[in-house]
mmCIF file of C-alpha atoms and ligand atoms in Angstrom:
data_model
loop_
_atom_site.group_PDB
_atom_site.id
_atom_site.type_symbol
_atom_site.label_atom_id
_atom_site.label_comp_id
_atom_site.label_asym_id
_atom_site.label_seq_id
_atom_site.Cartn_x
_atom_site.Cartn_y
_atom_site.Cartn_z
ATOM 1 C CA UNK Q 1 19.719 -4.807 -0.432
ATOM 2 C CA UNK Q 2 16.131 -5.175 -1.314
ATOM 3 C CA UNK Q 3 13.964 -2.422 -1.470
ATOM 4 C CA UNK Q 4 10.147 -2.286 -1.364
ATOM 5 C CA UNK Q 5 8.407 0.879 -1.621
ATOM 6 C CA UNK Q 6 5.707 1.059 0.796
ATOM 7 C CA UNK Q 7 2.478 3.387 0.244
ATOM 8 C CA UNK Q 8 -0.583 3.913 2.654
ATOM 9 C CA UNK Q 9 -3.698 4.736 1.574
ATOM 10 C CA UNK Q 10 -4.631 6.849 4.120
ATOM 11 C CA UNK Q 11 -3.775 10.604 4.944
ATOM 12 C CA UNK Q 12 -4.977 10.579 8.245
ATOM 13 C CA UNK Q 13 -2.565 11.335 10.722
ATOM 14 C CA UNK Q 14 -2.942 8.726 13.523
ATOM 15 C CA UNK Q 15 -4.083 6.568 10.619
ATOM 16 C CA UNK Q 16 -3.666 2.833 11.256
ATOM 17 C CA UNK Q 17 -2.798 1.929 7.563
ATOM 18 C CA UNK Q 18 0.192 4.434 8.001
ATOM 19 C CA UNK Q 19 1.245 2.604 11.300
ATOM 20 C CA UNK Q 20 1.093 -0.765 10.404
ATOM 21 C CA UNK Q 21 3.436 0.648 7.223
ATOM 22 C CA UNK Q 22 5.835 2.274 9.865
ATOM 23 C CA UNK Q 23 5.635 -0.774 11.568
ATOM 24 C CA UNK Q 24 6.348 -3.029 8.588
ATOM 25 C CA UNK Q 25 9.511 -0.627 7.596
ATOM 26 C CA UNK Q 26 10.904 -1.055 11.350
ATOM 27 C CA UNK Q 27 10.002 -4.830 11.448
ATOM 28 C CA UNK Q 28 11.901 -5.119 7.629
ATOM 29 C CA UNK Q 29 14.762 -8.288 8.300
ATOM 30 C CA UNK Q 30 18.253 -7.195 7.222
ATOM 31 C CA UNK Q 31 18.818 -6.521 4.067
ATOM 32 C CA UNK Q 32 15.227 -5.300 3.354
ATOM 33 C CA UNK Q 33 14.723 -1.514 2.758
ATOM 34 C CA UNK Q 34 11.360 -0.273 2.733
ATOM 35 C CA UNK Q 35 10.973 3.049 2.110
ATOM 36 C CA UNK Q 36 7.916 5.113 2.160
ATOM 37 C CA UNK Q 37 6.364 6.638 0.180
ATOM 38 C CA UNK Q 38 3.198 9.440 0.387
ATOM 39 C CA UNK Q 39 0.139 9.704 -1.463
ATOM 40 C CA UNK Q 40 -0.283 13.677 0.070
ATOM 41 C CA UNK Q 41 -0.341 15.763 -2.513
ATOM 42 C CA UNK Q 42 -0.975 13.884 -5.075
ATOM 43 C CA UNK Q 43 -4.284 16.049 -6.840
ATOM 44 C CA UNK Q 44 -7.043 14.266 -8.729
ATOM 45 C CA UNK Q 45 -6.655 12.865 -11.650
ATOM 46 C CA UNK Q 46 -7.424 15.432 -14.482
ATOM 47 C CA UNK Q 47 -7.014 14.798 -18.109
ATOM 48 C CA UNK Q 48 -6.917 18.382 -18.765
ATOM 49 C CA UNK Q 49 -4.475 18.882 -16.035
ATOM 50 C CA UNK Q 50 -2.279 16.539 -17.911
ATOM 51 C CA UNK Q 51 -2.272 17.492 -20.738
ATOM 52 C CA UNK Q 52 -1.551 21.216 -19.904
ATOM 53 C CA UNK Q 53 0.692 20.384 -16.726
ATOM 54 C CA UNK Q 54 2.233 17.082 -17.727
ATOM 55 C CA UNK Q 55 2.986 14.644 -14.307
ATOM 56 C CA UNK Q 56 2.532 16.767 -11.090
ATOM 57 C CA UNK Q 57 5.291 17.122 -8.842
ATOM 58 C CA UNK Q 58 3.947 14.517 -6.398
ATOM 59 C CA UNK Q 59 3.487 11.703 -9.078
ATOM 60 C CA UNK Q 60 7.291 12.209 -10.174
ATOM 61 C CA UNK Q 61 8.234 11.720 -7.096
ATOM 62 C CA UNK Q 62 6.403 8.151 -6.301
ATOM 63 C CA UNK Q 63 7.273 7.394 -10.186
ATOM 64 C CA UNK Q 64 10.811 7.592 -9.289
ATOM 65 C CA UNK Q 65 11.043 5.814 -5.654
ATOM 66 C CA UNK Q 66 8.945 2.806 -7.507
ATOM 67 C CA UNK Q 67 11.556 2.796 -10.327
ATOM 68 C CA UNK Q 68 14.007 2.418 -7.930
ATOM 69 C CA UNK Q 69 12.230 -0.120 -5.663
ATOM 70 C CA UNK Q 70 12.201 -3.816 -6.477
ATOM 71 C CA UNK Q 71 9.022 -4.505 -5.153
ATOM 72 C CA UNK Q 72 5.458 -2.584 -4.293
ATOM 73 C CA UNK Q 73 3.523 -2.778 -0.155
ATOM 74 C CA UNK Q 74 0.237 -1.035 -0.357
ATOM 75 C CA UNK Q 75 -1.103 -0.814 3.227
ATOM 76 C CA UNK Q 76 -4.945 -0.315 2.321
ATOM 77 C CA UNK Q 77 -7.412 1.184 4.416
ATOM 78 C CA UNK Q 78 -10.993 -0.087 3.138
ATOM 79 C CA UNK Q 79 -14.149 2.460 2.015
ATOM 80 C CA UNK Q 80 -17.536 1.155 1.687
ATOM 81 C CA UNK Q 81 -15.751 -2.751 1.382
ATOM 82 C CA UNK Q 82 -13.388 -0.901 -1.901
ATOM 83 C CA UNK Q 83 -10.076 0.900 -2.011
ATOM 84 C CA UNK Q 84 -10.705 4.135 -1.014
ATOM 85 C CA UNK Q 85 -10.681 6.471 -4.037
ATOM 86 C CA UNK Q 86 -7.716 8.755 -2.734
ATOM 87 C CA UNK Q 87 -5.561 5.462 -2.738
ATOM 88 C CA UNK Q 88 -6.423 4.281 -6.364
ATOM 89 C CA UNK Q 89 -6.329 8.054 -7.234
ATOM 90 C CA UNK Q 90 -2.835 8.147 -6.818
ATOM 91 C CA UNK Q 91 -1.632 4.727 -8.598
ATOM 92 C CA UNK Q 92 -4.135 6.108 -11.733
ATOM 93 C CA UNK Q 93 -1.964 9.125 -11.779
ATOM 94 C CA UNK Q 94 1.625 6.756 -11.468
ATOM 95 C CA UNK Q 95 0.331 4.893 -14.040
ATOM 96 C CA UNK Q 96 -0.315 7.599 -16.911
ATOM 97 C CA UNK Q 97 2.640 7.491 -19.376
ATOM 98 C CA UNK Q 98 5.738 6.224 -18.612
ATOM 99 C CA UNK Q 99 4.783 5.432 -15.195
ATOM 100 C CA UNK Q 100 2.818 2.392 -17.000
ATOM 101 C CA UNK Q 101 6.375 0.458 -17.659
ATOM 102 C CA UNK Q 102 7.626 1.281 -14.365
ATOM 103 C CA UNK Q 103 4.140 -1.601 -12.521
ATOM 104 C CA UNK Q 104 4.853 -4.265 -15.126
ATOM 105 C CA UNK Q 105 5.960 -7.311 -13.923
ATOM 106 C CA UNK Q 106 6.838 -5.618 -10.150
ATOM 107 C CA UNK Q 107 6.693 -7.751 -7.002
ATOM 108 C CA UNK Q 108 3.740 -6.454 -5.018
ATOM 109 C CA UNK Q 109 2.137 -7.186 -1.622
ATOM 110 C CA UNK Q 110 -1.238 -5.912 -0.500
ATOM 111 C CA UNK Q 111 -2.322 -5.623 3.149
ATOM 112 C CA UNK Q 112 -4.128 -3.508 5.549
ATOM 113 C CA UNK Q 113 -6.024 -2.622 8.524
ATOM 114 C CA UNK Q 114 -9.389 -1.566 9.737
ATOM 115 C CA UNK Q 115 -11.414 -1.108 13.064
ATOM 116 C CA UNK Q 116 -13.612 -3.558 11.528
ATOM 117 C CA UNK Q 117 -14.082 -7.124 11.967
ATOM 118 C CA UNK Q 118 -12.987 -8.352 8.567
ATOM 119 C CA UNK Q 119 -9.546 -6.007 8.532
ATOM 120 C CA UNK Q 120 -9.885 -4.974 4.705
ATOM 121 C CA UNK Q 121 -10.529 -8.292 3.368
ATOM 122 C CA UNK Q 122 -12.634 -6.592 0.676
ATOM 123 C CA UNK Q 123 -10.620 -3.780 -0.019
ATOM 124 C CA UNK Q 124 -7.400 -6.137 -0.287
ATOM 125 C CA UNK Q 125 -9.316 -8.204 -3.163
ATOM 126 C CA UNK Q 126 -10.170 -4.510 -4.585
ATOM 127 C CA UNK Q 127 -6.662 -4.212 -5.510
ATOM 128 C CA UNK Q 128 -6.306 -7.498 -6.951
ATOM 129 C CA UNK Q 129 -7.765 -6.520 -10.245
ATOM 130 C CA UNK Q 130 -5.948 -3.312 -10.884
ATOM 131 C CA UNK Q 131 -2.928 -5.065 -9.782
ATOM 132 C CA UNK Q 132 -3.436 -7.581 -13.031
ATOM 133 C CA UNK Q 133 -4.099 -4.985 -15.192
ATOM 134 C CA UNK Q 134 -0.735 -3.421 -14.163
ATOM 135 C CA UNK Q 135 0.659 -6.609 -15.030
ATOM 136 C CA UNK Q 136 1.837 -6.637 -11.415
ATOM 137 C CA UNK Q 137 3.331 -9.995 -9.694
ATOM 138 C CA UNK Q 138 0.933 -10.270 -6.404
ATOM 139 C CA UNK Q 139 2.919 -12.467 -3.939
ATOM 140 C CA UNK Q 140 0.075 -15.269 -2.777
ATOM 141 C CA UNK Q 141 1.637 -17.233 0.195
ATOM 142 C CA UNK Q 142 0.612 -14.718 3.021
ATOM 143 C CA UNK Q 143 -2.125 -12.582 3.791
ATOM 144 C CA UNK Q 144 -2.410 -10.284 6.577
ATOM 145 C CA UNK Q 145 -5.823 -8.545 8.107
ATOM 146 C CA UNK Q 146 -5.818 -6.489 10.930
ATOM 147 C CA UNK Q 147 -8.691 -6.118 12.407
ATOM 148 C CA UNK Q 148 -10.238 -4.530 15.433
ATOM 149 C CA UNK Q 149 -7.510 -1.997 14.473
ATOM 150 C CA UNK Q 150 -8.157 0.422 17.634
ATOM 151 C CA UNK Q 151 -7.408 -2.247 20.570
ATOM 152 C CA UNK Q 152 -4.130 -2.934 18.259
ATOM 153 C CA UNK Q 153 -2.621 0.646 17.959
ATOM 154 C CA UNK Q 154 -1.712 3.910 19.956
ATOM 155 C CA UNK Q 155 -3.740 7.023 19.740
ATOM 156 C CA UNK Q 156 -1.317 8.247 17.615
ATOM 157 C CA UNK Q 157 -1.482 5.332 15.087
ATOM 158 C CA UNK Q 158 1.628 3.060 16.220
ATOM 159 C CA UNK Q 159 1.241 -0.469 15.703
ATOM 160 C CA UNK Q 160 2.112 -1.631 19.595
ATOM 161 C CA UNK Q 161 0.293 -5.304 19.800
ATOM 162 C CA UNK Q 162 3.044 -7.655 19.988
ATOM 163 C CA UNK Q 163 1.293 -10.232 18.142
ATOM 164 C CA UNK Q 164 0.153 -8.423 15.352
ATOM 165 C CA UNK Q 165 3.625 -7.002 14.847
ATOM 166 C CA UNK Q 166 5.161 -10.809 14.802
ATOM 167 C CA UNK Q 167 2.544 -11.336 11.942
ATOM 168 C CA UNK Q 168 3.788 -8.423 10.201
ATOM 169 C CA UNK Q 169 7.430 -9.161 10.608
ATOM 170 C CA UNK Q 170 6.639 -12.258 8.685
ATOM 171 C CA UNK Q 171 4.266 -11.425 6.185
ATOM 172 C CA UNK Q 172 7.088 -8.568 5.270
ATOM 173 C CA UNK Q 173 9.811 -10.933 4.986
ATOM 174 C CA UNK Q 174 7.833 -13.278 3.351
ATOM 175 C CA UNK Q 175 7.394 -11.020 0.937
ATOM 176 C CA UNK Q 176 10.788 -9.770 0.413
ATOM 177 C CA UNK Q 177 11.778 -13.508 0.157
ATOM 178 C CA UNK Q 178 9.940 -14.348 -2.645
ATOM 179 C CA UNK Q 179 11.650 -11.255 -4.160
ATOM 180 C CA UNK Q 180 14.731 -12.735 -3.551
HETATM 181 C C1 LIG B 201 -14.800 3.479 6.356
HETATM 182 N N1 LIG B 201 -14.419 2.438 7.184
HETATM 183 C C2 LIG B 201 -14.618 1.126 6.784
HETATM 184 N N2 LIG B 201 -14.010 0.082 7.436
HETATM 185 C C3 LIG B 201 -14.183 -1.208 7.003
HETATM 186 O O1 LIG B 201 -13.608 -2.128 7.574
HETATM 187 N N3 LIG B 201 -14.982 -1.462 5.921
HETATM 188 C C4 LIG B 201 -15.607 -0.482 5.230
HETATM 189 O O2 LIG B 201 -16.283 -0.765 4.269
HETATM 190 C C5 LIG B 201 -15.444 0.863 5.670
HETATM 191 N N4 LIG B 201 -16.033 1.908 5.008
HETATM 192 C C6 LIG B 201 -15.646 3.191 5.273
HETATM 193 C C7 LIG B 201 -16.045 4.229 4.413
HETATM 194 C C8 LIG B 201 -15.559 5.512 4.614
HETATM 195 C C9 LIG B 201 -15.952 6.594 3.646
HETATM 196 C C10 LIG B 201 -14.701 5.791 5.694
HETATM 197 C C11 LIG B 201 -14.148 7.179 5.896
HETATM 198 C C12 LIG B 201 -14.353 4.795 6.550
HETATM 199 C C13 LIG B 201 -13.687 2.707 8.430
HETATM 200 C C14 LIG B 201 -12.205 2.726 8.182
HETATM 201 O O3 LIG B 201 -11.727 1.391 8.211
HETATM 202 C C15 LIG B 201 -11.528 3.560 9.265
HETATM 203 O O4 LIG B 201 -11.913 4.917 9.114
HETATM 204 C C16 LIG B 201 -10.031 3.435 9.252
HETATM 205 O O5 LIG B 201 -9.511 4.066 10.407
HETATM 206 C C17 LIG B 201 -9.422 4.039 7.990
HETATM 207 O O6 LIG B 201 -8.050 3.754 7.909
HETATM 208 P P1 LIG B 201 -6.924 4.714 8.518
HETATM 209 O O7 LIG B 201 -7.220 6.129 8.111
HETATM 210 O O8 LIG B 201 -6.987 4.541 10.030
HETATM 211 O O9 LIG B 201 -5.645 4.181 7.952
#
């Protein structure tokens, strides 16, 4: 069994990012777990807090569902053409400590979605350089924008456009091929 952690950056509860994740866990070909994760929680980063507090209870948790995954989907929403700071927030926290070994060398997929024309083309290349200095393994052969996110989804955030979710079925397994 391969299993891929999947995280969305958004906490928004008919968010599209956390759809098109749902979506990509149903849509996973057999032998392909992905199991998500959640940023919730997750409070921002404090040096202070760290040092008093040690890892918060919500960091331990992702810390030990990556550990145990054999690959890394971040679903990204994108903010002002970035990752959105709640999203980064949480890997900055994962990757304090210990939680530093757990990125390096880790399969690792990026996609997302927006209402937008451009689908989080920006935010997607964002990632790209915190994902080398994680010494992460970004898989290359597919890329997947959604755009025009709200003629694609329900009003409560599930991915129901048939074509989109054929593009997702293969960008996942795609992905979880090269992981082998
Ligand atoms: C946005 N949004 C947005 N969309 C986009 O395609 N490019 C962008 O640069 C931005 N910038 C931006 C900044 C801020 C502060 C917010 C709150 C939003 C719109 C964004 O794509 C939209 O709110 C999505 O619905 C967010 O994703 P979720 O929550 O649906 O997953």
């Amino acid at each position: 069994m391969t299993k891929i952690l999947g995280l969305s950056g958004s906490l928004r509860r008919a968010s599209f990012n956390s759809g098109l994740l749902r979506a990509a866990a149903e849509l996973a070909p057999d032998g392909v777990e992905i199991i998500i994760g959640s940023i919730a929680g997750v409070p921002l980063y404090d040096g202070d807090d760290e040092a008093a507090n040690g890892t918060p209870t919500a960091v331990a948790t992702l810390n030990a569902q990556l550990a145990g995954a054999d690959g890394l989907l971040l679903v990204t929403p994108e903010y002002n053409n970035g990752i959105p700071g709640t999203f980064k927030n949480a890997i900055d926290w994962m990757s304090r400590g210990d939680g530093l070994r757990l990125f390096k060398g880790k399969p690792v997929a990026v996609t997302g979605a927006s209402p937008g024309n451009f689908g989080t083309t920006l935010a997607q290349t964002h990632w790209l350089q915190v994902l080398r200095t994680l010494n992460m393994r970004p898989w290359w052969d597919g890329r997947l924008m959604v755009s025009r996110a709200g003629d694609l989804f329900d009003a409560d955030g599930n991915l129901t456009d048939q074509a989109t979710r054929k593009r997702l079925a293969e960008f996942v397994a795609g992905f979880a091929t090269s992981i082998g």
